[in-house]
mmCIF file of C-alpha atoms and ligand atoms in Angstrom:
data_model
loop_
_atom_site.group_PDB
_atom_site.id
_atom_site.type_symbol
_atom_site.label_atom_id
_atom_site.label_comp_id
_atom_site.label_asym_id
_atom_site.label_seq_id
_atom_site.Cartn_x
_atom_site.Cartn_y
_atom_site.Cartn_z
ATOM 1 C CA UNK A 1 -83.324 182.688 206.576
ATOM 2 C CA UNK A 2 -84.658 184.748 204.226
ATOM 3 C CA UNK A 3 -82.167 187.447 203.611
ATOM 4 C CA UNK A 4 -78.212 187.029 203.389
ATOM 5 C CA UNK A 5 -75.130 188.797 203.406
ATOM 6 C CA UNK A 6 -73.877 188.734 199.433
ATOM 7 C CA UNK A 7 -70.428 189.079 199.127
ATOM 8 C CA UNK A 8 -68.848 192.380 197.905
ATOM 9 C CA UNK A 9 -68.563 192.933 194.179
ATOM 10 C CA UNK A 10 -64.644 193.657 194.938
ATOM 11 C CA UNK A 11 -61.733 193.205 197.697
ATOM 12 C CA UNK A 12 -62.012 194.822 201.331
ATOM 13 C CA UNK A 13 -58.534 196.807 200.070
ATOM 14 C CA UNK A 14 -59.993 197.978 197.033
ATOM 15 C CA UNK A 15 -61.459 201.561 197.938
ATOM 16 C CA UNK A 16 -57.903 202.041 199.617
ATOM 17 C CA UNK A 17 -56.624 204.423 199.884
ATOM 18 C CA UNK A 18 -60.263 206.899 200.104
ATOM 19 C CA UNK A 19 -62.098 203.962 202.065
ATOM 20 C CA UNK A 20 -59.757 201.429 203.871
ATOM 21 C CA UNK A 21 -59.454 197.830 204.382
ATOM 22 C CA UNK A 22 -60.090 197.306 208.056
ATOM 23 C CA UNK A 23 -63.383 199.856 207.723
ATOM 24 C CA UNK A 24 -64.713 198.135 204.708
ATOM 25 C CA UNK A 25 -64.168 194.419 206.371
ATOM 26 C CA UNK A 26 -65.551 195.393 209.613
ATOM 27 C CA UNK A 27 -68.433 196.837 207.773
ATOM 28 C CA UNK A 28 -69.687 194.709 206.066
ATOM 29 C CA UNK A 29 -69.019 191.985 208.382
ATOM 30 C CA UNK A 30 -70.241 192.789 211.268
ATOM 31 C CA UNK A 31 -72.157 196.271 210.854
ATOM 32 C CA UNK A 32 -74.153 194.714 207.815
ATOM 33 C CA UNK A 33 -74.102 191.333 208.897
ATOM 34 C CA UNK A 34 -75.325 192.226 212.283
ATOM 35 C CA UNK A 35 -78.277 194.229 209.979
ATOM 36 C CA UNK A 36 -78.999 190.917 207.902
ATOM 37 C CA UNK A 37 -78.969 188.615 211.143
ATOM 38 C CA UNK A 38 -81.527 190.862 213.319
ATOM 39 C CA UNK A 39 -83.803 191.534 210.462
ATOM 40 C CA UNK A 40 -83.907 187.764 209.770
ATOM 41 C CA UNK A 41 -84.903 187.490 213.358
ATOM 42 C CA UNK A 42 -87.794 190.215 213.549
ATOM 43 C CA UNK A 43 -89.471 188.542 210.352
ATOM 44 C CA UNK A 44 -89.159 184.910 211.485
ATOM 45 C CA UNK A 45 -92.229 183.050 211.410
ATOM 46 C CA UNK A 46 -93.995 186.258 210.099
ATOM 47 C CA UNK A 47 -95.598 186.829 206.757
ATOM 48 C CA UNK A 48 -92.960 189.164 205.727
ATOM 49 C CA UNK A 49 -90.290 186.423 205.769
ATOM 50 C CA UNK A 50 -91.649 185.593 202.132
ATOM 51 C CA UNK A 51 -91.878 189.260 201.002
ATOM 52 C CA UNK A 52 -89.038 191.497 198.955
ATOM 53 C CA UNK A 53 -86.734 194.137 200.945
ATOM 54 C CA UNK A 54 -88.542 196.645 198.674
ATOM 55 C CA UNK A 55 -91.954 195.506 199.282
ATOM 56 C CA UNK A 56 -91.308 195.591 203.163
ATOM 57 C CA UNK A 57 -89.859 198.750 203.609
ATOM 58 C CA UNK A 58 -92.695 200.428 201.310
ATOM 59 C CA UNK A 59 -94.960 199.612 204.742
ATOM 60 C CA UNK A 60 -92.727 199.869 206.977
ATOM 61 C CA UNK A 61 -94.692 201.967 209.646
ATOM 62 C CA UNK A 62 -96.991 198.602 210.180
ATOM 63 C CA UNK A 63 -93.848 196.950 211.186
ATOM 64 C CA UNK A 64 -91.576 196.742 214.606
ATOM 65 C CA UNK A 65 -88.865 199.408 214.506
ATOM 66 C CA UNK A 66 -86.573 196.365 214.544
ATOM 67 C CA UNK A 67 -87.954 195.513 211.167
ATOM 68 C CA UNK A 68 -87.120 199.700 210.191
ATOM 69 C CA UNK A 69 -84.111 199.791 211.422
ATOM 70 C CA UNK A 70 -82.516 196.386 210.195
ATOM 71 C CA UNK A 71 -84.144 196.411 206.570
ATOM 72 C CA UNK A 72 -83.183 199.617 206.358
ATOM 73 C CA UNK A 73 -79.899 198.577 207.121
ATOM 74 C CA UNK A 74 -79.554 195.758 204.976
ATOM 75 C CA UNK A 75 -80.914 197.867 201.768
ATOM 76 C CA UNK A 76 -78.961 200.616 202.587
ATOM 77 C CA UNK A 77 -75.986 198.578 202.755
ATOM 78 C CA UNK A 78 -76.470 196.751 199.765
ATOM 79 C CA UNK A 79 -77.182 200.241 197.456
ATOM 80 C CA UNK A 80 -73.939 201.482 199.053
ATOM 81 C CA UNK A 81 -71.702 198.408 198.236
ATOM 82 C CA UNK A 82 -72.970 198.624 194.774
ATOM 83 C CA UNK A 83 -72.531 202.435 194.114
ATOM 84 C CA UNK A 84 -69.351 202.144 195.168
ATOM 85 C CA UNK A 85 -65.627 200.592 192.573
ATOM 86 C CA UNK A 86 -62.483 200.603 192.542
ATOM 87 C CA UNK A 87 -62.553 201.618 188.882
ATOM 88 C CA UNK A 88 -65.062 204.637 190.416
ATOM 89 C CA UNK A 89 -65.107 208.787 190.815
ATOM 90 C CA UNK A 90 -64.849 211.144 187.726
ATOM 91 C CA UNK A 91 -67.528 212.586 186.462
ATOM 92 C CA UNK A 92 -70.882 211.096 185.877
ATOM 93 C CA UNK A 93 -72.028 210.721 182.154
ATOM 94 C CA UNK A 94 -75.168 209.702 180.127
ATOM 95 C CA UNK A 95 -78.622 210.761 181.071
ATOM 96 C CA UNK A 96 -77.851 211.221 184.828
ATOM 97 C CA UNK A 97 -74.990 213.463 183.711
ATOM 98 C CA UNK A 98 -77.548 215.363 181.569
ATOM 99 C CA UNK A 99 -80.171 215.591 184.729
ATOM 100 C CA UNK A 100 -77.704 216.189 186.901
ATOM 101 C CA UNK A 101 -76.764 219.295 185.593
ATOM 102 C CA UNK A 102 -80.800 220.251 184.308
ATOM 103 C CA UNK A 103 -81.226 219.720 188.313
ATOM 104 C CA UNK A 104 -77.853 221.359 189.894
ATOM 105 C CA UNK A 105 -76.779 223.486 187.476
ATOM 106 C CA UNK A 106 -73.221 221.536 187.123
ATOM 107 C CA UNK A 107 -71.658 218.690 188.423
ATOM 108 C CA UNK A 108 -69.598 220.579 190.999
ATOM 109 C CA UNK A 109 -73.130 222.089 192.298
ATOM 110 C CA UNK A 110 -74.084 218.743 192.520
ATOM 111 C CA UNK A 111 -71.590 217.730 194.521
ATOM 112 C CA UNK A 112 -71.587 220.629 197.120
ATOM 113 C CA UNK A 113 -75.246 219.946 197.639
ATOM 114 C CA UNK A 114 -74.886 216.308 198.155
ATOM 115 C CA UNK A 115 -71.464 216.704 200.460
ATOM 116 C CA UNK A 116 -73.509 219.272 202.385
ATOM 117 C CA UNK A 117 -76.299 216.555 203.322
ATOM 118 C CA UNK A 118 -73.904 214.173 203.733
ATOM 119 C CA UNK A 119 -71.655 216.922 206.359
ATOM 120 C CA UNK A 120 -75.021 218.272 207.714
ATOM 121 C CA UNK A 121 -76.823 215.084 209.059
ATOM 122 C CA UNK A 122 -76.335 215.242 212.995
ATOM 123 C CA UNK A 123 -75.461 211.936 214.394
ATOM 124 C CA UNK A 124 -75.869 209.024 212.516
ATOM 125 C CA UNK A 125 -77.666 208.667 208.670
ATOM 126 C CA UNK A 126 -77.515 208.995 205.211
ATOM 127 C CA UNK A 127 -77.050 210.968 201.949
ATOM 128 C CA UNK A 128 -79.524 210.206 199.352
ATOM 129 C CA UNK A 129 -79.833 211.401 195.515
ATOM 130 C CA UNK A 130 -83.035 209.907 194.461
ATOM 131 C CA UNK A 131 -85.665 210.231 191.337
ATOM 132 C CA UNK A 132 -88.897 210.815 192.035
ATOM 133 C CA UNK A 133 -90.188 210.443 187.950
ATOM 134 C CA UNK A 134 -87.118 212.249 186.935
ATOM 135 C CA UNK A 135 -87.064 215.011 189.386
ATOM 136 C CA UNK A 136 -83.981 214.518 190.557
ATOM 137 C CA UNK A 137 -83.761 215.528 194.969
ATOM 138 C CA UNK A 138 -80.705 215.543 197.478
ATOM 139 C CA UNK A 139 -81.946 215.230 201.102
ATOM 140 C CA UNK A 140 -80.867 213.027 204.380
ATOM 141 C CA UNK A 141 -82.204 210.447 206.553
ATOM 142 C CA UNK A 142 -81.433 209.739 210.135
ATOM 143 C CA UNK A 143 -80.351 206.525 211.281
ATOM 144 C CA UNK A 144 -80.907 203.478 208.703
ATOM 145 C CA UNK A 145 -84.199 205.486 207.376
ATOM 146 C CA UNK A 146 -84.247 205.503 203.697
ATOM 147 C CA UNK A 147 -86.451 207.154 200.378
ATOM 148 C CA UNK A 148 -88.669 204.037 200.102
ATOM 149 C CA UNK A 149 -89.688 203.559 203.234
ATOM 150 C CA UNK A 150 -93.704 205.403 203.993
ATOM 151 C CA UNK A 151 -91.997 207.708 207.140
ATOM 152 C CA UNK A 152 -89.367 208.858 204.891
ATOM 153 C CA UNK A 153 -90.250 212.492 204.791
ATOM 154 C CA UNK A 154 -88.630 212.268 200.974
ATOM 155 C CA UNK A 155 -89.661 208.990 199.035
ATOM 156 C CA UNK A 156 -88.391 207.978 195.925
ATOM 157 C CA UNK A 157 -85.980 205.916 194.036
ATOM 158 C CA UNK A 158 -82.365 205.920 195.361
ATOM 159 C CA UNK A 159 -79.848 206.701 193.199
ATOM 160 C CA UNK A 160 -76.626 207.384 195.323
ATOM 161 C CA UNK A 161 -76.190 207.319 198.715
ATOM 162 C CA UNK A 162 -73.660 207.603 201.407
ATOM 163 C CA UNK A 163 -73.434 206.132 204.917
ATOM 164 C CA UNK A 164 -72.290 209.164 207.474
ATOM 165 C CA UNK A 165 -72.831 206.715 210.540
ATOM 166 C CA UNK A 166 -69.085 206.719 212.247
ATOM 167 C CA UNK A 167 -68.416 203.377 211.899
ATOM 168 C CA UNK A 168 -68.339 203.916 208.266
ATOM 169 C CA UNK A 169 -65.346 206.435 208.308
ATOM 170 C CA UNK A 170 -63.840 206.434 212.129
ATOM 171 C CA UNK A 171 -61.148 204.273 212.127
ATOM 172 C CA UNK A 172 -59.036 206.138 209.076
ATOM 173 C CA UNK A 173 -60.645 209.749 209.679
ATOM 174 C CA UNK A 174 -62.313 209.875 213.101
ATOM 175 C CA UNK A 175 -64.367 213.154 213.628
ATOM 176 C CA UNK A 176 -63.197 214.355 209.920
ATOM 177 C CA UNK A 177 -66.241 213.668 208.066
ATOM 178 C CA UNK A 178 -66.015 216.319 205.411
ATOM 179 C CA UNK A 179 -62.787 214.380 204.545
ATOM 180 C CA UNK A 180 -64.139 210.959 204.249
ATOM 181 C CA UNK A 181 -67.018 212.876 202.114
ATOM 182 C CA UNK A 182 -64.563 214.326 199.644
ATOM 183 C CA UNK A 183 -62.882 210.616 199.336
ATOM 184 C CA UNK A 184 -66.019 209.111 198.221
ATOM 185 C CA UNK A 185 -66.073 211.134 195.300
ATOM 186 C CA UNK A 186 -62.719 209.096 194.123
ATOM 187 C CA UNK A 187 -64.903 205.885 194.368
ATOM 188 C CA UNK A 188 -68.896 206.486 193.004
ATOM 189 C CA UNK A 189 -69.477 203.823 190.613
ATOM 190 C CA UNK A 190 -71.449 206.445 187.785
ATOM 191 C CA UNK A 191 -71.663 203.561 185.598
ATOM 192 C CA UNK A 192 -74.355 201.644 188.367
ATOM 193 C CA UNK A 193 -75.712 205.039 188.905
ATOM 194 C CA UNK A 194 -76.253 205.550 185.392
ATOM 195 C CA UNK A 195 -77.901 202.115 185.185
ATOM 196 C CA UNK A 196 -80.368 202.866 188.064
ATOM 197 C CA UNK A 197 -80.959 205.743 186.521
ATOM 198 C CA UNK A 198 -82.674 204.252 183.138
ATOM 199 C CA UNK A 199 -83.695 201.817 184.890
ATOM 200 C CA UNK A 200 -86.310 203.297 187.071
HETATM 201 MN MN1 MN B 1 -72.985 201.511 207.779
#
């Protein structure tokens, strides 16, 4: 097996109350575990079974759309796990603060851009910031789609990003999902976002 499910950097109750503890266990167990499993499958015996998530998804048109949707959704996954804390929300600071604002105009036009992607994508998909050589661009993906794959009609380097499938927000807010969008804000982990950032 060449990819597997890493434990969360925190507790399943620790985004309570914006993101609960039965959505965040049921998550990651079985929605991203069930990504991990089936993209383990579609590369067995194949000569991407040696390759990096990164590396795979850069090609991904050359691959099965099992191979699409499940590395997507075991990237995707990952990033949003990580840009997520308990000690999270606030206001960004350092250099993304700085090209946040050079982008946006402010933090709160930041964040009505972004929550509008996120409230905007029909059916299931994502909400993306990502830096394409410090141009800084808010767009959406459908399904488990993301900025490095080659269909992405946006590619770059992800900075944020937010799940808007259902299962990620159903069982505490149903249809709400402008509601679940404004509690994510309580829990962005600016710190990891801040590291991507300079790291890229
Ligand atoms: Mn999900």
């Amino acid at each position: 097996m060449s990819f597997e499910l890493k434990k969360l950097p925190y507790d399943y109750d620790a985004l309570e109350p914006h993101i609960d503890k039965m959505t965040m266990e049921i998550h990651h167990t079985k929605h991203h575990g069930a990504y991990t499993n089936n993209l383990n499958k579609a590369i067995e015996g194949t000569d991407l079974d040696k390759m990096a998530i990164e590396e795979i998804l850069k090609n991904v048109s050359k691959h099965s759309p099992a191979v699409r949707n499940n590395g997507g959704g075991y990237y995707n996954h990952n990033l949003f796990w990580s840009i997520m804390s308990p000690r999270g929300g606030g206001k960004p600071f350092g250099e993304i603060s700085k090209a946040i604002d050079k982008h946006f105009g402010s933090f709160d036009g930041f964040k009505e851009k972004f929550s509008n992607a996120a409230a905007t994508r029909f059916g299931s998909g994502w909400a993306w910031l990502v830096d394409r050589q410090g141009e800084l661009v808010i767009f959406s993906t459908p399904n488990q789609d993301n900025p490095l794959m080659d269909v992405s009609e946006i590619k770059g380097n992800p900075l944020l990003a937010l799940d808007v499938w259902e299962h990620a927000y159903y069982l505490k807010y149903q249809n709400r999902r402008p509601d679940y969008i404004n509690s994510f804000w309580h829990v962005v982990n600016w710190e990891e976002v801040e590291n991507r950032f300079n790291l890229l």
